[in-house]
């Protein structure tokens, strides 16, 4: 059965457009849900909501700073879910967090809480295939799509297994490294996008280091779309709000649609 | 045949319900490669003899087992010291590092990165890198670069680059985070030399195997000295590598195994199961799963987690993990210095503090206690001087 996340992304892809998934660290500021709505209105196909963790080892300085700020505001998974109640962004929401946050609550309870908060997918980057079976089962039972990641070093045979098990979309990590703004798109981005597209017809989104509309166009060429995180969080950390976030997202939307 | 409590983990890297491999996809191929490389090397007599040769001629093994007569008289229990502080670079860390450096060469990698708390693992890593001609980068929390200034200089002298880590609590936990972030970007050319029995499989198992030389030697030395096994085997526990190494020689005996934690970092007893730094183990964390900052006088034990095999040994009741406070540690630091003329590392002083506190209480008078003196205290002298002057 295809969930809300995957069916939305497939439908939009079939409509002929490249997919755009901006990220926001949940609880970053008092008005973060307004930022989220503004990003949806500006043309996001889905939105990734970071649930901040104290030790984000896959994240560079920008998202580390955003996580630290959200935690310093007293953000917890529970407060973040409460913030989201009653918010209908009009696009699917995908959580991104680390396994300890899931593990502490317990797979089934956490998946249930995501579903209750209106979040239909989840990305847990430190949960590789070897460790993800129980989370995949618990999230499926709660109607939450467990998005799995592939990396440039993932061998072919493994890539196929990950794509087979991933739900919602397949997250193709563009480069070997952590999140953060970059001046160019890694050569590995096109390679991993093509390799992934060759083995699955699930939506394939490229993420990590995509910082400008031009880079988004380049990275989306061989994939179905992009995830944009650090560059957007930089704007919010520097004092931007819903308007600045919307302008940023719509500049990406226009470039991808052109 | 019953399996030993400290057995070889299966392909899933589990010690009971602990361990595993909780790393990003980008690191999975490297973890699998390392597991294959270590499994092959450890079964290869050629690798073993090269490793043992290095331990002997470069690291100064075997380390002596010494009857601590003055301390024994003072405490009313018979204390035997396993003198790991006499190893080259001053601690047990060199045992593990030489093994991993050899493996790095076998895997054809040229860059060697490490995290460090007290700086002992960093110094050992920088040393091995110099010896093997590897490029070495050491991540160290900014707080620790100040507490352990001299070790920073030693690493630099040995040709390593030391990167002060300014994120989070700026101690060991954050140094591990930063090393992992580097490794994700460089894994194709770089080996991450983890300094304790932690991290994703195969590290907790591999590091224990590289440290088991402590326990294997001590078992034979105890046989010779006391004609059997001691009543207690005691070691300090940060991540738990010196403890795992010495416990591994006695897991199949009646000896009580005791891992002594710092009060402010007692993951076993004050923590709950969690997943961080690639493994599932006991962890100091809040109700939502945010990792808490540890607090200890000793940089090497200032860590909110513990190696997964220790959580398992605790769960099955094979080992116990009490804790001591900073004041008790300082007393123990002075006690060994005065009674035996040996200045211990603050980390090792935790083990001494527990024995001093429990001799005649939990440890019945007349018991024989094997104590792992994991490192020497030269690195701590300036810090202790400052504390005592306050
Ligand atoms: C002398 C000494 N002992 C013990 C430790 C703690 O490590 P582990 O628990 O892995 O033995 C350290 C770490 O820096 C150390 O330097």
XYZ file of C-alpha atoms in Angstrom, chain B residues 3-8 15 42 197 204-220 229 233-235 240-253 255-258 309-310 313 318-319 321 370 372:
56
model
C 30.246 -20.284 26.097
C 32.300 -17.785 28.061
C 30.545 -14.636 29.252
C 32.865 -12.575 27.044
C 32.272 -14.498 23.830
C 32.765 -13.488 20.209
C 26.423 -8.657 23.362
C 43.030 -12.103 14.079
C 35.303 -0.749 23.551
C 33.760 -3.110 20.816
C 34.842 -6.676 20.072
C 38.032 -5.736 18.205
C 39.247 -3.297 20.854
C 38.547 -5.850 23.597
C 40.578 -8.436 21.676
C 43.470 -5.993 21.260
C 43.308 -5.286 25.006
C 42.883 -8.882 26.185
C 46.663 -9.186 26.335
C 46.323 -7.436 29.715
C 44.048 -10.152 31.083
C 45.871 -13.045 29.443
C 49.201 -11.927 30.875
C 47.703 -11.210 34.289
C 46.074 -14.642 34.426
C 49.425 -16.342 33.880
C 43.094 -16.464 40.392
C 39.640 -8.021 39.352
C 39.178 -4.244 39.456
C 39.560 -1.624 36.727
C 35.707 0.384 29.340
C 38.689 -0.843 27.315
C 41.201 -1.437 30.078
C 38.471 -3.133 32.110
C 37.365 -5.303 29.176
C 40.975 -6.247 28.506
C 41.694 -7.436 32.015
C 38.226 -8.982 32.529
C 38.727 -11.046 29.360
C 41.437 -13.053 31.111
C 39.145 -13.956 34.021
C 35.588 -14.111 32.678
C 35.586 -17.908 33.028
C 36.793 -17.906 36.652
C 36.927 -13.882 40.335
C 34.544 -11.008 40.938
C 34.865 -8.480 38.128
C 34.450 -4.858 39.194
C 29.756 -5.428 26.475
C 29.892 -3.878 29.942
C 28.134 -8.162 31.702
C 28.920 -11.291 35.671
C 30.404 -7.918 36.608
C 29.907 -1.343 38.225
C 44.066 -7.619 41.073
C 44.591 -2.667 36.643
